[in-house]
Amino acid sequence: MRLILTAAALATIPLAAIAQDDPIRNTIEARQGFYKMLAINMGTLAGMAKGDIEYDETGASLAAANIEALAGYDLPSLFLEGSASGEVDGTAALPDIWEDMDDFRAKFDGLREAAAGASTAVTGGAGNVGPVVGKLGGACKACHDDYREKG
Ligand code: ASC
């Protein structure tokens, strides 16, 4: 019985390996997870800036630190050739990204610059959160305008 169970368990391994070995699907899932984490932390800061979420200095600083950490990741490396909208389903990444990867990278550098120091900038009161959200949102938008499918 034990032998049979072991064989059955082993038989499932190749299928799982195939699913994880699709580099295009992996890269799309990874960058979407990245954006989701970014959006969750932006949501916390934007909520505090608007007064929808009660300001709490530690919470604000942690959310901003998360954004700084995310901005330190080399996100553009997840944009593999062949993972554009129109080539595969389930992505809003416009083909223009690959037409000018240097500019795409420059846009991401813009987020990194906007995020620098954010965890300190949001301390000291709810009134300090809005300007940080504005700066970060501007960097998000600059890239979305050119490189994310509308709609
Ligand atoms: C966010 C979020 C975005 C950006 C964008 C800025 O909080 O989820 O995609 O900010 O709205 O223009």
Short mmCIF file of N, CA and C and ligand atoms in Angstrom, two decimals:
data_model
loop_
_atom_site.label_atom_id
_atom_site.label_comp_id
_atom_site.label_asym_id
_atom_site.label_seq_id
_atom_site.Cartn_x
_atom_site.Cartn_y
_atom_site.Cartn_z
N MET A 1 0.84 -1.22 0.00
CA MET A 1 0.00 0.00 0.00
C MET A 1 0.87 1.26 0.00
N ARG A 2 1.85 1.22 0.89
CA ARG A 2 2.74 2.39 0.95
C ARG A 2 3.42 2.62 -0.41
N LEU A 3 3.81 1.50 -1.04
CA LEU A 3 4.48 1.58 -2.33
C LEU A 3 3.57 2.23 -3.37
N ILE A 4 2.31 1.80 -3.34
CA ILE A 4 1.35 2.32 -4.33
C ILE A 4 1.15 3.83 -4.12
N LEU A 5 0.99 4.23 -2.86
CA LEU A 5 0.79 5.66 -2.57
C LEU A 5 1.99 6.47 -3.02
N THR A 6 3.17 5.96 -2.78
CA THR A 6 4.38 6.67 -3.17
C THR A 6 4.43 6.84 -4.69
N ALA A 7 4.10 5.77 -5.38
CA ALA A 7 4.11 5.84 -6.84
C ALA A 7 3.09 6.86 -7.33
N ALA A 8 1.93 6.86 -6.69
CA ALA A 8 0.89 7.81 -7.10
C ALA A 8 1.34 9.24 -6.84
N ALA A 9 2.00 9.44 -5.71
CA ALA A 9 2.48 10.79 -5.38
C ALA A 9 3.54 11.23 -6.38
N LEU A 10 4.42 10.35 -6.70
CA LEU A 10 5.49 10.69 -7.65
C LEU A 10 4.92 11.00 -9.04
N ALA A 11 3.87 10.29 -9.39
CA ALA A 11 3.28 10.46 -10.72
C ALA A 11 2.73 11.87 -10.91
N THR A 12 2.40 12.54 -9.82
CA THR A 12 1.83 13.89 -9.94
C THR A 12 2.93 14.94 -10.16
N ILE A 13 4.15 14.60 -9.91
CA ILE A 13 5.23 15.60 -9.98
C ILE A 13 5.44 16.18 -11.38
N PRO A 14 5.49 15.34 -12.41
CA PRO A 14 5.75 15.93 -13.74
C PRO A 14 4.73 16.99 -14.14
N LEU A 15 3.44 16.75 -13.82
CA LEU A 15 2.41 17.73 -14.18
C LEU A 15 2.66 19.07 -13.50
N ALA A 16 2.95 19.02 -12.20
CA ALA A 16 3.22 20.25 -11.46
C ALA A 16 4.43 20.96 -12.05
N ALA A 17 5.42 20.19 -12.41
CA ALA A 17 6.64 20.78 -12.97
C ALA A 17 6.35 21.47 -14.30
N ILE A 18 5.48 20.88 -15.09
CA ILE A 18 5.14 21.48 -16.39
C ILE A 18 4.47 22.84 -16.17
N ALA A 19 3.52 22.88 -15.22
CA ALA A 19 2.80 24.13 -14.96
C ALA A 19 3.78 25.23 -14.54
N GLN A 20 4.78 24.88 -13.75
CA GLN A 20 5.70 25.90 -13.24
C GLN A 20 6.80 26.22 -14.24
N ASP A 21 6.90 25.41 -15.27
CA ASP A 21 7.99 25.61 -16.22
C ASP A 21 7.59 26.45 -17.41
N ASP A 22 6.40 27.02 -17.38
CA ASP A 22 5.99 27.90 -18.49
C ASP A 22 6.51 29.30 -18.15
N PRO A 23 7.63 29.68 -18.72
CA PRO A 23 8.26 30.95 -18.30
C PRO A 23 7.41 32.17 -18.60
N ILE A 24 6.62 32.12 -19.65
CA ILE A 24 5.78 33.28 -19.99
C ILE A 24 4.67 33.43 -18.95
N ARG A 25 4.01 32.32 -18.65
CA ARG A 25 2.93 32.38 -17.65
C ARG A 25 3.51 32.80 -16.29
N ASN A 26 4.64 32.24 -15.95
CA ASN A 26 5.28 32.57 -14.66
C ASN A 26 5.59 34.05 -14.56
N THR A 27 6.13 34.60 -15.64
CA THR A 27 6.57 35.99 -15.59
C THR A 27 5.35 36.92 -15.48
N ILE A 28 4.26 36.56 -16.15
CA ILE A 28 3.04 37.37 -16.06
C ILE A 28 2.45 37.29 -14.65
N GLU A 29 2.41 36.08 -14.10
CA GLU A 29 1.86 35.93 -12.74
C GLU A 29 2.73 36.68 -11.74
N ALA A 30 4.04 36.62 -11.92
CA ALA A 30 4.94 37.29 -10.97
C ALA A 30 4.75 38.80 -11.02
N ARG A 31 4.67 39.37 -12.21
CA ARG A 31 4.55 40.84 -12.24
C ARG A 31 3.17 41.28 -11.77
N GLN A 32 2.14 40.44 -12.01
CA GLN A 32 0.82 40.82 -11.52
C GLN A 32 0.77 40.74 -9.99
N GLY A 33 1.49 39.78 -9.42
CA GLY A 33 1.59 39.72 -7.96
C GLY A 33 2.31 40.94 -7.41
N PHE A 34 3.32 41.36 -8.12
CA PHE A 34 4.06 42.57 -7.76
C PHE A 34 3.12 43.77 -7.72
N TYR A 35 2.35 43.95 -8.82
CA TYR A 35 1.43 45.10 -8.88
C TYR A 35 0.35 45.01 -7.81
N LYS A 36 -0.05 43.80 -7.50
CA LYS A 36 -1.08 43.64 -6.47
C LYS A 36 -0.54 44.10 -5.11
N MET A 37 0.69 43.71 -4.81
CA MET A 37 1.29 44.15 -3.54
C MET A 37 1.46 45.67 -3.53
N LEU A 38 1.86 46.21 -4.68
CA LEU A 38 2.01 47.66 -4.79
C LEU A 38 0.66 48.34 -4.53
N ALA A 39 -0.39 47.83 -5.16
CA ALA A 39 -1.72 48.44 -5.05
C ALA A 39 -2.27 48.34 -3.62
N ILE A 40 -2.00 47.22 -2.95
CA ILE A 40 -2.48 47.08 -1.57
C ILE A 40 -1.85 48.16 -0.68
N ASN A 41 -0.57 48.38 -0.85
CA ASN A 41 0.12 49.38 -0.01
C ASN A 41 -0.23 50.80 -0.42
N MET A 42 -0.43 51.02 -1.72
CA MET A 42 -0.92 52.32 -2.19
C MET A 42 -2.30 52.58 -1.61
N GLY A 43 -3.12 51.54 -1.57
CA GLY A 43 -4.48 51.67 -1.03
C GLY A 43 -4.46 52.11 0.43
N THR A 44 -3.55 51.56 1.20
CA THR A 44 -3.42 51.96 2.60
C THR A 44 -3.06 53.44 2.70
N LEU A 45 -2.07 53.85 1.93
CA LEU A 45 -1.63 55.26 1.99
C LEU A 45 -2.71 56.20 1.46
N ALA A 46 -3.32 55.84 0.33
CA ALA A 46 -4.36 56.70 -0.24
C ALA A 46 -5.54 56.80 0.71
N GLY A 47 -5.88 55.69 1.36
CA GLY A 47 -6.99 55.69 2.33
C GLY A 47 -6.70 56.62 3.49
N MET A 48 -5.47 56.61 3.97
CA MET A 48 -5.10 57.49 5.08
C MET A 48 -5.08 58.95 4.62
N ALA A 49 -4.62 59.17 3.41
CA ALA A 49 -4.56 60.54 2.89
C ALA A 49 -5.97 61.12 2.76
N LYS A 50 -6.91 60.27 2.36
CA LYS A 50 -8.29 60.74 2.16
C LYS A 50 -9.10 60.76 3.45
N GLY A 51 -8.57 60.09 4.48
CA GLY A 51 -9.30 60.02 5.74
C GLY A 51 -10.25 58.83 5.80
N ASP A 52 -10.22 57.96 4.79
CA ASP A 52 -11.05 56.76 4.83
C ASP A 52 -10.48 55.73 5.81
N ILE A 53 -9.17 55.78 5.97
CA ILE A 53 -8.50 54.91 6.94
C ILE A 53 -7.86 55.83 7.97
N GLU A 54 -8.05 55.50 9.24
CA GLU A 54 -7.49 56.34 10.30
C GLU A 54 -5.96 56.34 10.22
N TYR A 55 -5.40 57.51 10.29
CA TYR A 55 -3.93 57.61 10.21
C TYR A 55 -3.28 56.93 11.40
N ASP A 56 -2.28 56.17 11.09
CA ASP A 56 -1.48 55.52 12.12
C ASP A 56 -0.05 55.52 11.60
N GLU A 57 0.81 56.18 12.33
CA GLU A 57 2.16 56.45 11.82
C GLU A 57 2.92 55.18 11.46
N THR A 58 2.81 54.17 12.33
CA THR A 58 3.53 52.92 12.07
C THR A 58 2.99 52.23 10.83
N GLY A 59 1.67 52.19 10.71
CA GLY A 59 1.04 51.56 9.54
C GLY A 59 1.40 52.28 8.25
N ALA A 60 1.39 53.59 8.32
CA ALA A 60 1.73 54.39 7.13
C ALA A 60 3.18 54.15 6.74
N SER A 61 4.03 54.14 7.73
CA SER A 61 5.45 53.97 7.46
C SER A 61 5.75 52.57 6.91
N LEU A 62 5.06 51.56 7.44
CA LEU A 62 5.25 50.20 6.94
C LEU A 62 4.78 50.07 5.50
N ALA A 63 3.62 50.65 5.20
CA ALA A 63 3.11 50.57 3.82
C ALA A 63 4.08 51.26 2.87
N ALA A 64 4.59 52.40 3.28
CA ALA A 64 5.54 53.13 2.42
C ALA A 64 6.85 52.37 2.29
N ALA A 65 7.27 51.71 3.36
CA ALA A 65 8.51 50.91 3.31
C ALA A 65 8.31 49.73 2.36
N ASN A 66 7.11 49.16 2.37
CA ASN A 66 6.83 48.06 1.43
C ASN A 66 6.96 48.56 -0.01
N ILE A 67 6.47 49.75 -0.26
CA ILE A 67 6.55 50.31 -1.62
C ILE A 67 8.02 50.59 -1.99
N GLU A 68 8.77 51.10 -1.04
CA GLU A 68 10.20 51.31 -1.31
C GLU A 68 10.88 49.98 -1.65
N ALA A 69 10.55 48.95 -0.90
CA ALA A 69 11.17 47.64 -1.13
C ALA A 69 10.77 47.10 -2.51
N LEU A 70 9.48 47.23 -2.83
CA LEU A 70 9.00 46.75 -4.13
C LEU A 70 9.69 47.51 -5.26
N ALA A 71 9.87 48.80 -5.07
CA ALA A 71 10.50 49.62 -6.11
C ALA A 71 11.97 49.26 -6.30
N GLY A 72 12.54 48.58 -5.31
CA GLY A 72 13.93 48.14 -5.44
C GLY A 72 14.09 46.88 -6.26
N TYR A 73 12.97 46.20 -6.48
CA TYR A 73 13.01 44.97 -7.27
C TYR A 73 13.19 45.32 -8.75
N ASP A 74 13.90 44.46 -9.46
CA ASP A 74 14.09 44.74 -10.89
C ASP A 74 12.89 44.25 -11.69
N LEU A 75 11.79 44.98 -11.56
CA LEU A 75 10.55 44.58 -12.24
C LEU A 75 10.70 44.42 -13.75
N PRO A 76 11.40 45.33 -14.45
CA PRO A 76 11.46 45.19 -15.91
C PRO A 76 11.99 43.83 -16.38
N SER A 77 12.79 43.16 -15.54
CA SER A 77 13.31 41.84 -15.95
C SER A 77 12.21 40.79 -16.04
N LEU A 78 11.03 41.10 -15.50
CA LEU A 78 9.90 40.16 -15.61
C LEU A 78 9.14 40.33 -16.93
N PHE A 79 9.54 41.31 -17.71
CA PHE A 79 8.87 41.53 -18.99
C PHE A 79 9.64 40.79 -20.09
N LEU A 80 9.46 39.47 -20.10
CA LEU A 80 10.14 38.63 -21.08
C LEU A 80 9.55 38.84 -22.47
N GLU A 81 10.38 38.71 -23.48
CA GLU A 81 9.90 38.71 -24.86
C GLU A 81 8.81 37.65 -25.00
N GLY A 82 7.74 38.01 -25.69
CA GLY A 82 6.66 37.03 -25.90
C GLY A 82 5.59 37.08 -24.83
N SER A 83 5.67 38.08 -23.91
CA SER A 83 4.67 38.16 -22.85
C SER A 83 3.83 39.43 -22.95
N ALA A 84 3.65 39.92 -24.18
CA ALA A 84 2.86 41.14 -24.39
C ALA A 84 1.40 40.80 -24.65
N SER A 85 0.56 41.79 -24.39
CA SER A 85 -0.84 41.72 -24.80
C SER A 85 -0.87 41.55 -26.32
N GLY A 86 -1.71 40.65 -26.81
CA GLY A 86 -1.74 40.38 -28.25
C GLY A 86 -0.94 39.13 -28.59
N GLU A 87 0.05 38.83 -27.77
CA GLU A 87 0.82 37.60 -27.96
C GLU A 87 0.29 36.49 -27.07
N VAL A 88 -0.10 36.89 -25.86
CA VAL A 88 -0.68 35.93 -24.91
C VAL A 88 -1.87 36.59 -24.21
N ASP A 89 -2.75 35.77 -23.67
CA ASP A 89 -3.91 36.27 -22.94
C ASP A 89 -3.52 36.64 -21.51
N GLY A 90 -4.37 37.46 -20.91
CA GLY A 90 -4.24 37.70 -19.47
C GLY A 90 -3.20 38.70 -19.07
N THR A 91 -2.83 39.59 -19.99
CA THR A 91 -1.89 40.66 -19.62
C THR A 91 -2.31 41.96 -20.32
N ALA A 92 -2.05 43.07 -19.66
CA ALA A 92 -2.34 44.38 -20.24
C ALA A 92 -1.05 45.07 -20.69
N ALA A 93 0.05 44.32 -20.70
CA ALA A 93 1.35 44.90 -21.06
C ALA A 93 1.41 45.15 -22.57
N LEU A 94 1.47 46.43 -22.94
CA LEU A 94 1.46 46.77 -24.37
C LEU A 94 2.79 46.40 -25.04
N PRO A 95 2.72 46.01 -26.32
CA PRO A 95 3.94 45.66 -27.05
C PRO A 95 4.96 46.81 -27.10
N ASP A 96 4.48 48.05 -26.93
CA ASP A 96 5.39 49.22 -26.93
C ASP A 96 6.53 49.09 -25.91
N ILE A 97 6.27 48.33 -24.86
CA ILE A 97 7.32 48.13 -23.84
C ILE A 97 8.60 47.61 -24.49
N TRP A 98 8.43 46.65 -25.40
CA TRP A 98 9.59 46.00 -26.00
C TRP A 98 10.17 46.83 -27.15
N GLU A 99 9.40 47.82 -27.61
CA GLU A 99 9.90 48.74 -28.63
C GLU A 99 10.94 49.68 -28.04
N ASP A 100 10.77 49.99 -26.75
CA ASP A 100 11.69 50.93 -26.11
C ASP A 100 11.89 50.53 -24.65
N MET A 101 12.61 49.44 -24.47
CA MET A 101 12.84 48.92 -23.12
C MET A 101 13.59 49.91 -22.25
N ASP A 102 14.44 50.74 -22.86
CA ASP A 102 15.17 51.74 -22.05
C ASP A 102 14.20 52.74 -21.44
N ASP A 103 13.21 53.16 -22.23
CA ASP A 103 12.24 54.11 -21.69
C ASP A 103 11.36 53.44 -20.64
N PHE A 104 11.00 52.18 -20.88
CA PHE A 104 10.21 51.44 -19.88
C PHE A 104 10.99 51.37 -18.56
N ARG A 105 12.28 51.08 -18.67
CA ARG A 105 13.12 51.04 -17.47
C ARG A 105 13.18 52.43 -16.81
N ALA A 106 13.26 53.47 -17.63
CA ALA A 106 13.32 54.83 -17.08
C ALA A 106 12.03 55.14 -16.30
N LYS A 107 10.90 54.65 -16.82
CA LYS A 107 9.62 54.86 -16.12
C LYS A 107 9.65 54.15 -14.77
N PHE A 108 10.22 52.96 -14.74
CA PHE A 108 10.28 52.25 -13.47
C PHE A 108 11.25 52.95 -12.50
N ASP A 109 12.33 53.50 -13.05
CA ASP A 109 13.23 54.29 -12.22
C ASP A 109 12.48 55.47 -11.60
N GLY A 110 11.50 55.98 -12.32
CA GLY A 110 10.67 57.08 -11.82
C GLY A 110 9.91 56.67 -10.57
N LEU A 111 9.45 55.44 -10.55
CA LEU A 111 8.76 54.93 -9.35
C LEU A 111 9.75 54.80 -8.20
N ARG A 112 10.95 54.32 -8.53
CA ARG A 112 11.99 54.14 -7.50
C ARG A 112 12.33 55.49 -6.87
N GLU A 113 12.43 56.52 -7.71
CA GLU A 113 12.75 57.85 -7.19
C GLU A 113 11.60 58.39 -6.34
N ALA A 114 10.37 58.16 -6.81
CA ALA A 114 9.21 58.64 -6.06
C ALA A 114 9.11 57.94 -4.71
N ALA A 115 9.52 56.68 -4.68
CA ALA A 115 9.39 55.89 -3.44
C ALA A 115 10.50 56.19 -2.44
N ALA A 116 11.63 56.70 -2.93
CA ALA A 116 12.78 56.91 -2.04
C ALA A 116 12.41 57.83 -0.88
N GLY A 117 12.62 57.36 0.31
CA GLY A 117 12.36 58.18 1.50
C GLY A 117 10.91 58.21 1.94
N ALA A 118 10.05 57.48 1.24
CA ALA A 118 8.61 57.55 1.53
C ALA A 118 8.27 57.10 2.95
N SER A 119 8.99 56.10 3.45
CA SER A 119 8.66 55.59 4.79
C SER A 119 8.91 56.62 5.88
N THR A 120 9.79 57.55 5.64
CA THR A 120 10.01 58.65 6.58
C THR A 120 9.06 59.80 6.28
N ALA A 121 8.85 60.04 4.99
CA ALA A 121 8.03 61.19 4.59
C ALA A 121 6.59 61.09 5.09
N VAL A 122 6.08 59.87 5.27
CA VAL A 122 4.68 59.73 5.71
C VAL A 122 4.51 59.81 7.22
N THR A 123 5.63 59.94 7.95
CA THR A 123 5.50 60.06 9.41
C THR A 123 5.13 61.50 9.78
N GLY A 124 4.66 61.67 11.01
CA GLY A 124 4.45 63.03 11.52
C GLY A 124 3.05 63.58 11.33
N GLY A 125 2.16 62.80 10.75
CA GLY A 125 0.78 63.28 10.62
C GLY A 125 0.15 62.91 9.30
N ALA A 126 -1.19 62.78 9.33
CA ALA A 126 -1.93 62.38 8.13
C ALA A 126 -1.67 63.32 6.97
N GLY A 127 -1.44 64.59 7.30
CA GLY A 127 -1.21 65.58 6.25
C GLY A 127 0.05 65.34 5.44
N ASN A 128 0.92 64.52 5.95
CA ASN A 128 2.16 64.24 5.21
C ASN A 128 2.01 63.09 4.22
N VAL A 129 0.89 62.39 4.25
CA VAL A 129 0.71 61.22 3.40
C VAL A 129 0.31 61.62 1.98
N GLY A 130 -0.57 62.60 1.86
CA GLY A 130 -1.08 63.01 0.55
C GLY A 130 0.00 63.31 -0.48
N PRO A 131 0.98 64.15 -0.11
CA PRO A 131 2.03 64.47 -1.10
C PRO A 131 2.80 63.24 -1.57
N VAL A 132 3.00 62.28 -0.67
CA VAL A 132 3.71 61.05 -1.05
C VAL A 132 2.85 60.24 -2.02
N VAL A 133 1.56 60.14 -1.71
CA VAL A 133 0.64 59.41 -2.59
C VAL A 133 0.60 60.07 -3.97
N GLY A 134 0.61 61.40 -3.97
CA GLY A 134 0.58 62.13 -5.25
C GLY A 134 1.82 61.83 -6.09
N LYS A 135 2.95 61.81 -5.44
CA LYS A 135 4.21 61.55 -6.14
C LYS A 135 4.24 60.11 -6.67
N LEU A 136 3.85 59.17 -5.82
CA LEU A 136 3.84 57.76 -6.24
C LEU A 136 2.82 57.54 -7.36
N GLY A 137 1.64 58.10 -7.18
CA GLY A 137 0.58 57.94 -8.18
C GLY A 137 0.99 58.51 -9.53
N GLY A 138 1.73 59.61 -9.49
CA GLY A 138 2.22 60.21 -10.73
C GLY A 138 3.15 59.28 -11.48
N ALA A 139 4.00 58.58 -10.72
CA ALA A 139 4.94 57.64 -11.34
C ALA A 139 4.19 56.43 -11.90
N CYS A 140 3.19 55.96 -11.17
CA CYS A 140 2.35 54.84 -11.66
C CYS A 140 1.72 55.23 -12.98
N LYS A 141 1.12 56.43 -12.96
CA LYS A 141 0.35 56.88 -14.13
C LYS A 141 1.26 57.09 -15.34
N ALA A 142 2.44 57.65 -15.12
CA ALA A 142 3.36 57.92 -16.24
C ALA A 142 3.64 56.65 -17.04
N CYS A 143 3.76 55.55 -16.34
CA CYS A 143 4.04 54.28 -17.02
C CYS A 143 2.76 53.70 -17.63
N HIS A 144 1.68 53.76 -16.86
CA HIS A 144 0.41 53.21 -17.37
C HIS A 144 -0.03 53.92 -18.64
N ASP A 145 0.15 55.24 -18.69
CA ASP A 145 -0.28 56.00 -19.86
C ASP A 145 0.31 55.45 -21.14
N ASP A 146 1.58 55.08 -21.07
CA ASP A 146 2.28 54.63 -22.29
C ASP A 146 2.27 53.12 -22.49
N TYR A 147 2.24 52.38 -21.40
CA TYR A 147 2.59 50.95 -21.52
C TYR A 147 1.53 49.98 -21.02
N ARG A 148 0.42 50.47 -20.49
CA ARG A 148 -0.62 49.54 -20.05
C ARG A 148 -1.87 49.72 -20.91
N GLU A 149 -2.42 48.64 -21.35
CA GLU A 149 -3.64 48.64 -22.14
C GLU A 149 -4.75 49.35 -21.37
N LYS A 150 -5.48 50.22 -22.05
CA LYS A 150 -6.55 50.96 -21.39
C LYS A 150 -7.77 50.04 -21.23
N GLY A 151 -8.58 50.37 -20.25
CA GLY A 151 -9.84 49.63 -20.11
C GLY A 151 -9.73 48.70 -18.97
C1 ASC B 1 -2.85 53.10 -7.46
C2 ASC B 1 -3.07 51.99 -8.32
C3 ASC B 1 -2.66 52.35 -9.55
C4 ASC B 1 -2.11 53.72 -9.50
C5 ASC B 1 -2.74 54.63 -10.52
C6 ASC B 1 -2.08 55.98 -10.50
O1 ASC B 1 -3.10 53.12 -6.27
O2 ASC B 1 -3.59 50.81 -8.02
O3 ASC B 1 -2.69 51.61 -10.61
O4 ASC B 1 -2.30 54.15 -8.16
O5 ASC B 1 -4.08 54.74 -10.25
O6 ASC B 1 -2.55 56.73 -11.56
#
